[in-house]
Coordinates of N, CA, C and O in Angstrom, one line a residue:
M22 N 118.5 -137.4 116.4 CA 119.8 -136.3 116.4 C 118.8 -135.6 115.8 O 118.8 -136.2 114.2
E23 N 118.7 -134.4 116.0 CA 117.9 -133.4 115.3 C 119.2 -132.2 114.7 O 119.9 -131.9 115.1
R24 N 118.9 -132.5 113.1 CA 119.3 -131.3 112.8 C 118.8 -130.2 112.1 O 117.8 -130.0 111.9
D25 N 119.7 -129.0 112.4 CA 119.5 -127.8 111.5 C 119.9 -127.4 110.4 O 120.8 -127.1 109.8
Y26 N 118.6 -127.9 109.4 CA 118.9 -128.0 108.0 C 117.5 -127.3 107.4 O 116.3 -127.4 107.3
P27 N 117.9 -125.7 107.7 CA 116.3 -125.1 106.9 C 116.2 -125.3 105.6 O 116.6 -125.7 104.9
G28 N 114.7 -125.2 105.0 CA 114.2 -125.7 104.1 C 114.1 -126.8 103.8 O 113.2 -127.8 103.9
W29 N 115.1 -127.7 102.9 CA 114.7 -129.3 102.9 C 115.2 -130.3 103.7 O 115.9 -130.3 104.8
H30 N 114.0 -131.1 103.6 CA 113.9 -132.7 104.8 C 113.9 -133.6 104.2 O 113.0 -133.7 103.1
G31 N 114.9 -134.0 104.1 CA 115.2 -135.3 103.2 C 116.2 -135.7 102.4 O 117.5 -134.4 102.4
I32 N 116.5 -136.7 101.1 CA 117.6 -136.6 100.9 C 117.4 -136.0 99.2 O 115.8 -136.0 98.8
P33 N 118.4 -134.9 99.0 CA 117.9 -134.3 97.7 C 117.9 -135.0 96.5 O 118.6 -135.9 96.4
P34 N 117.0 -134.6 95.5 CA 117.1 -135.4 94.3 C 118.5 -135.4 93.6 O 118.8 -134.6 93.8
S35 N 118.7 -136.3 93.2 CA 119.9 -136.5 92.4 C 120.2 -136.3 90.6 O 119.6 -137.1 90.3
A36 N 120.7 -135.4 90.9 CA 120.9 -135.0 89.0 C 121.8 -135.5 88.2 O 121.6 -135.5 87.2
D37 N 122.6 -136.8 89.0 CA 123.1 -137.7 88.4 C 122.6 -138.7 87.7 O 123.1 -139.5 86.8
R38 N 121.5 -138.8 88.3 CA 120.4 -140.1 87.6 C 119.6 -139.7 86.2 O 119.4 -140.4 85.9
F39 N 119.7 -138.3 86.0 CA 119.3 -138.0 85.1 C 119.8 -138.4 83.5 O 121.6 -138.4 83.3
I40 N 119.2 -139.3 82.7 CA 119.8 -140.0 81.1 C 118.7 -138.9 80.3 O 117.6 -139.0 80.1
P41 N 119.3 -138.0 79.4 CA 118.6 -136.9 78.5 C 117.7 -138.1 77.4 O 118.2 -139.6 77.3
P42 N 116.5 -138.3 77.2 CA 115.7 -138.9 75.9 C 116.7 -138.7 74.8 O 117.7 -138.0 74.2
I43 N 115.9 -139.9 73.9 CA 116.5 -139.9 72.1 C 115.5 -138.3 72.2 O 114.9 -138.0 72.0
Q44 N 116.5 -137.4 71.1 CA 116.3 -136.4 70.6 C 117.0 -136.0 69.2 O 117.9 -136.6 68.5
L45 N 116.2 -135.4 68.7 CA 116.1 -134.8 67.0 C 117.1 -133.8 66.8 O 117.2 -133.2 67.7
D46 N 117.8 -133.7 66.1 CA 119.1 -132.5 66.0 C 118.3 -131.2 65.5 O 117.0 -131.2 65.3
E47 N 118.8 -130.0 65.6 CA 117.8 -128.4 65.7 C 117.6 -129.2 64.0 O 118.7 -128.9 63.6
P48 N 116.4 -128.2 63.9 CA 115.8 -128.7 63.0 C 116.9 -127.1 61.7 O 117.4 -126.3 62.0
A49 N 116.9 -127.4 60.4 CA 117.9 -126.7 59.3 C 116.6 -125.3 58.8 O 117.0 -124.5 58.5
E50 N 115.1 -126.1 58.7 CA 114.1 -125.0 58.2 C 114.0 -124.2 59.3 O 114.4 -124.0 60.0
P51 N 113.4 -123.1 58.8 CA 113.2 -121.4 59.6 C 111.8 -122.4 61.0 O 111.5 -123.4 61.1
I52 N 112.7 -121.8 61.9 CA 112.0 -121.9 63.6 C 110.9 -121.0 63.7 O 111.5 -119.9 63.6
H53 N 110.2 -121.3 64.5 CA 109.1 -120.5 65.0 C 109.4 -120.7 66.8 O 109.5 -121.6 67.3
W54 N 110.2 -119.2 66.7 CA 110.1 -119.5 68.5 C 109.0 -118.2 69.3 O 108.3 -117.4 68.4
T55 N 108.5 -119.0 70.1 CA 107.8 -118.7 70.6 C 108.1 -117.1 71.3 O 109.5 -117.0 71.8
N56 N 107.1 -116.1 71.2 CA 107.4 -114.9 71.8 C 106.5 -114.3 72.7 O 106.8 -113.0 73.5
G57 N 105.6 -115.1 73.0 CA 104.9 -115.0 74.5 C 105.1 -116.1 75.4 O 105.9 -117.1 75.8
D58 N 103.7 -116.5 76.1 CA 103.5 -118.2 76.7 C 103.6 -119.0 75.8 O 102.9 -119.0 74.4
A59 N 104.5 -119.8 76.2 CA 104.6 -121.2 75.1 C 103.6 -122.2 75.6 O 103.4 -122.7 76.6
P60 N 102.8 -123.3 74.5 CA 102.0 -123.6 74.8 C 102.3 -124.3 75.5 O 103.4 -125.0 75.7
A61 N 101.3 -124.9 76.5 CA 101.9 -126.3 77.3 C 101.5 -127.6 76.7 O 100.4 -127.2 75.8
V62 N 102.0 -128.5 76.7 CA 102.0 -129.8 76.1 C 102.3 -131.1 76.7 O 102.9 -130.6 77.8
W63 N 101.9 -132.1 76.0 CA 102.2 -133.5 76.8 C 103.4 -134.2 75.9 O 102.6 -133.9 74.4
C64 N 104.5 -134.4 76.1 CA 105.2 -134.7 74.8 C 105.9 -136.5 75.4 O 106.0 -136.6 76.8
D65 N 106.0 -137.4 74.5 CA 106.1 -138.7 75.1 C 107.2 -139.0 74.6 O 108.0 -138.5 73.5
L66 N 108.3 -139.3 75.3 CA 109.9 -139.1 75.5 C 110.1 -140.7 75.5 O 109.9 -141.0 76.1
T67 N 110.9 -140.7 74.7 CA 111.6 -142.2 74.7 C 112.9 -142.2 74.5 O 114.1 -141.5 74.5
Y68 N 113.6 -143.2 75.9 CA 115.3 -142.8 76.1 C 116.1 -143.9 75.7 O 115.4 -144.9 75.3
P69 N 117.2 -143.8 75.8 CA 118.2 -144.7 75.0 C 118.3 -146.4 75.8 O 118.0 -147.2 75.0
D70 N 117.3 -146.5 76.8 CA 117.2 -148.3 77.2 C 116.1 -148.5 76.8 O 115.3 -149.5 77.0
G71 N 115.2 -147.8 75.9 CA 113.8 -148.0 75.6 C 112.8 -147.7 76.2 O 111.5 -148.0 75.9
A72 N 113.1 -147.1 77.6 CA 111.7 -146.7 78.4 C 111.4 -145.6 78.1 O 111.9 -145.1 77.1
E73 N 109.8 -145.3 77.9 CA 109.2 -144.1 77.5 C 108.5 -143.3 78.8 O 108.5 -144.3 80.2
A74 N 108.5 -142.3 79.1 CA 107.4 -141.5 79.5 C 106.9 -139.9 79.0 O 107.0 -139.9 77.9
T75 N 105.9 -139.6 79.8 CA 105.2 -138.6 79.5 C 105.8 -137.8 80.1 O 105.3 -137.5 81.5
A76 N 106.1 -136.6 79.2 CA 106.4 -135.1 80.2 C 105.4 -133.9 80.2 O 104.8 -134.1 78.7
K77 N 105.3 -133.1 81.4 CA 104.3 -132.5 81.2 C 105.1 -130.6 81.1 O 106.3 -130.5 82.1
G78 N 105.6 -130.7 79.7 CA 106.5 -129.3 79.2 C 106.0 -128.4 78.4 O 103.9 -127.8 78.5
F79 N 106.9 -127.6 78.0 CA 106.5 -126.1 77.3 C 107.1 -126.6 76.2 O 107.7 -126.8 75.6
A80 N 106.0 -126.1 74.8 CA 106.8 -126.1 73.3 C 107.5 -124.4 73.0 O 106.8 -123.5 73.3
K81 N 108.4 -124.9 73.1 CA 109.2 -123.0 73.1 C 109.4 -123.0 71.5 O 109.5 -121.7 71.1
A82 N 109.8 -123.7 70.9 CA 109.8 -123.7 69.2 C 109.4 -124.7 68.9 O 109.2 -125.6 69.1
W83 N 109.2 -124.2 67.4 CA 108.8 -125.5 66.7 C 108.7 -125.4 64.9 O 108.8 -124.2 64.5
T84 N 108.7 -126.6 64.1 CA 108.4 -126.3 62.8 C 107.5 -126.9 62.5 O 106.9 -128.0 63.5
T85 N 107.2 -127.7 61.3 CA 106.1 -128.6 61.0 C 106.4 -130.1 61.4 O 105.3 -130.8 61.7
E86 N 107.8 -130.4 61.5 CA 108.3 -131.6 61.6 C 109.0 -132.0 63.3 O 108.7 -133.0 64.1
R87 N 109.2 -131.0 63.4 CA 110.0 -130.7 65.3 C 109.5 -130.0 65.8 O 109.3 -129.0 65.7
V88 N 109.5 -130.3 67.9 CA 109.1 -129.4 68.9 C 110.1 -129.3 69.3 O 110.9 -129.9 70.1
L89 N 110.8 -127.8 69.9 CA 111.7 -127.8 71.2 C 111.0 -127.9 72.5 O 110.1 -126.8 73.1
V90 N 111.1 -128.8 73.1 CA 110.2 -128.9 74.4 C 111.2 -128.8 76.1 O 111.9 -129.1 75.4
H91 N 110.7 -128.1 76.4 CA 111.1 -127.7 78.1 C 109.9 -128.8 79.3 O 109.2 -127.9 79.2
W92 N 111.1 -128.9 80.1 CA 110.4 -130.2 81.0 C 111.1 -129.7 82.5 O 112.3 -129.8 81.9
V93 N 110.9 -130.1 83.5 CA 111.2 -130.3 84.8 C 111.4 -132.0 85.1 O 110.7 -132.3 84.9
E94 N 112.9 -132.6 84.9 CA 113.3 -133.8 85.5 C 113.7 -133.7 86.1 O 115.3 -133.2 86.3
F95 N 114.1 -134.8 87.5 CA 115.5 -134.4 88.5 C 115.6 -133.2 88.4 O 116.7 -132.9 89.0
S96 N 114.5 -132.3 89.0 CA 114.5 -131.1 89.9 C 115.3 -130.4 89.2 O 115.8 -129.2 89.3
G97 N 115.9 -130.5 87.5 CA 116.8 -129.5 86.6 C 115.0 -129.4 85.4 O 114.8 -130.1 84.9
A98 N 115.4 -128.0 84.7 CA 115.3 -127.7 83.2 C 115.4 -128.2 82.3 O 116.9 -128.3 82.2
R99 N 115.2 -129.2 81.5 CA 115.2 -129.7 80.3 C 115.0 -129.7 78.7 O 113.6 -129.3 79.1
E100 N 115.6 -129.7 78.0 CA 115.0 -129.5 76.5 C 115.0 -130.6 75.8 O 117.0 -131.0 75.6
A101 N 115.1 -130.9 74.8 CA 115.0 -131.4 73.5 C 114.3 -131.0 72.2 O 112.9 -131.0 73.0
W102 N 114.9 -131.4 71.0 CA 114.0 -131.3 70.2 C 113.4 -133.0 69.6 O 114.4 -134.1 70.2
V103 N 111.9 -132.7 69.6 CA 111.6 -133.9 69.2 C 110.2 -133.9 68.1 O 110.4 -133.0 67.9
S104 N 110.4 -134.8 67.7 CA 109.3 -135.1 67.1 C 108.0 -134.5 67.2 O 107.5 -134.4 68.1
A105 N 107.2 -133.8 66.0 CA 106.2 -132.5 66.5 C 104.6 -134.3 66.9 O 103.8 -133.6 67.6
S106 N 104.6 -135.4 65.7 CA 103.9 -136.0 66.6 C 104.0 -136.9 68.0 O 102.7 -137.5 68.6
A107 N 105.0 -136.5 68.4 CA 105.0 -137.1 70.3 C 104.4 -135.4 70.7 O 104.6 -136.1 72.0
C108 N 104.2 -134.7 70.6 CA 103.4 -134.0 71.5 C 102.5 -133.7 71.4 O 101.5 -134.1 69.9
R109 N 101.3 -132.9 72.0 CA 100.0 -132.9 72.3 C 99.7 -132.0 73.4 O 100.5 -131.6 74.4
P110 N 98.6 -131.0 72.5 CA 98.2 -130.2 73.5 C 98.1 -129.9 75.5 O 97.1 -131.5 75.2
R111 N 98.1 -129.1 75.9 CA 97.9 -129.8 77.1 C 96.9 -128.6 78.0 O 97.4 -127.4 77.8
E112 N 96.0 -128.8 78.5 CA 95.1 -127.6 79.5 C 95.8 -127.0 80.3 O 96.4 -128.5 81.3
L113 N 96.1 -125.9 81.0 CA 96.1 -125.7 81.6 C 95.3 -124.9 83.4 O 94.0 -124.4 82.1
P114 N 95.1 -125.7 84.3 CA 93.8 -125.3 85.2 C 93.8 -123.5 84.9 O 94.7 -122.9 85.2
N115 N 92.3 -123.4 85.0 CA 92.2 -121.8 85.2 C 91.9 -121.5 86.2 O 91.9 -122.2 87.5
R116 N 93.2 -120.8 86.8 CA 93.2 -120.1 88.3 C 92.4 -118.7 88.1 O 93.3 -117.9 87.8
A117 N 92.3 -118.7 89.3 CA 91.6 -117.4 90.1 C 92.4 -116.6 90.6 O 93.5 -116.8 91.3
R118 N 92.6 -115.0 90.4 CA 93.8 -114.5 90.6 C 93.4 -114.3 91.8 O 92.9 -114.1 92.2
H119 N 94.4 -113.7 92.6 CA 94.4 -113.6 93.9 C 93.7 -112.3 94.2 O 94.0 -111.4 93.1
R120 N 92.6 -112.1 95.2 CA 92.4 -110.9 95.4 C 92.8 -109.5 95.2 O 92.8 -108.1 94.7
D121 N 94.5 -109.5 95.8 CA 95.2 -108.1 95.9 C 96.3 -108.4 94.5 O 96.8 -107.8 94.2
G122 N 95.9 -109.8 94.0 CA 97.3 -109.3 92.6 C 96.7 -109.0 91.0 O 97.3 -109.1 90.6

């Protein structure tokens, strides 16, 4: 049986499978918020069941002790305050601009 579904082909990702990682409270100390492009980071996340994962994300804000990381998981934008020691810089590939762009 052929179905006429434009765009998506297959079972869509389920947002109800998302369990947030363990995160820290928003810091009380002064926070540095990004004013431009957020630095790209690798962030090691730990989940309540003890599972660990490395997320490819961006540091949107930080202090000396904590980083507010944004990443995509189960097709949704996520964010969490994590320890600064859980993040490390990530290189973005240099892409040539389109000749008309």
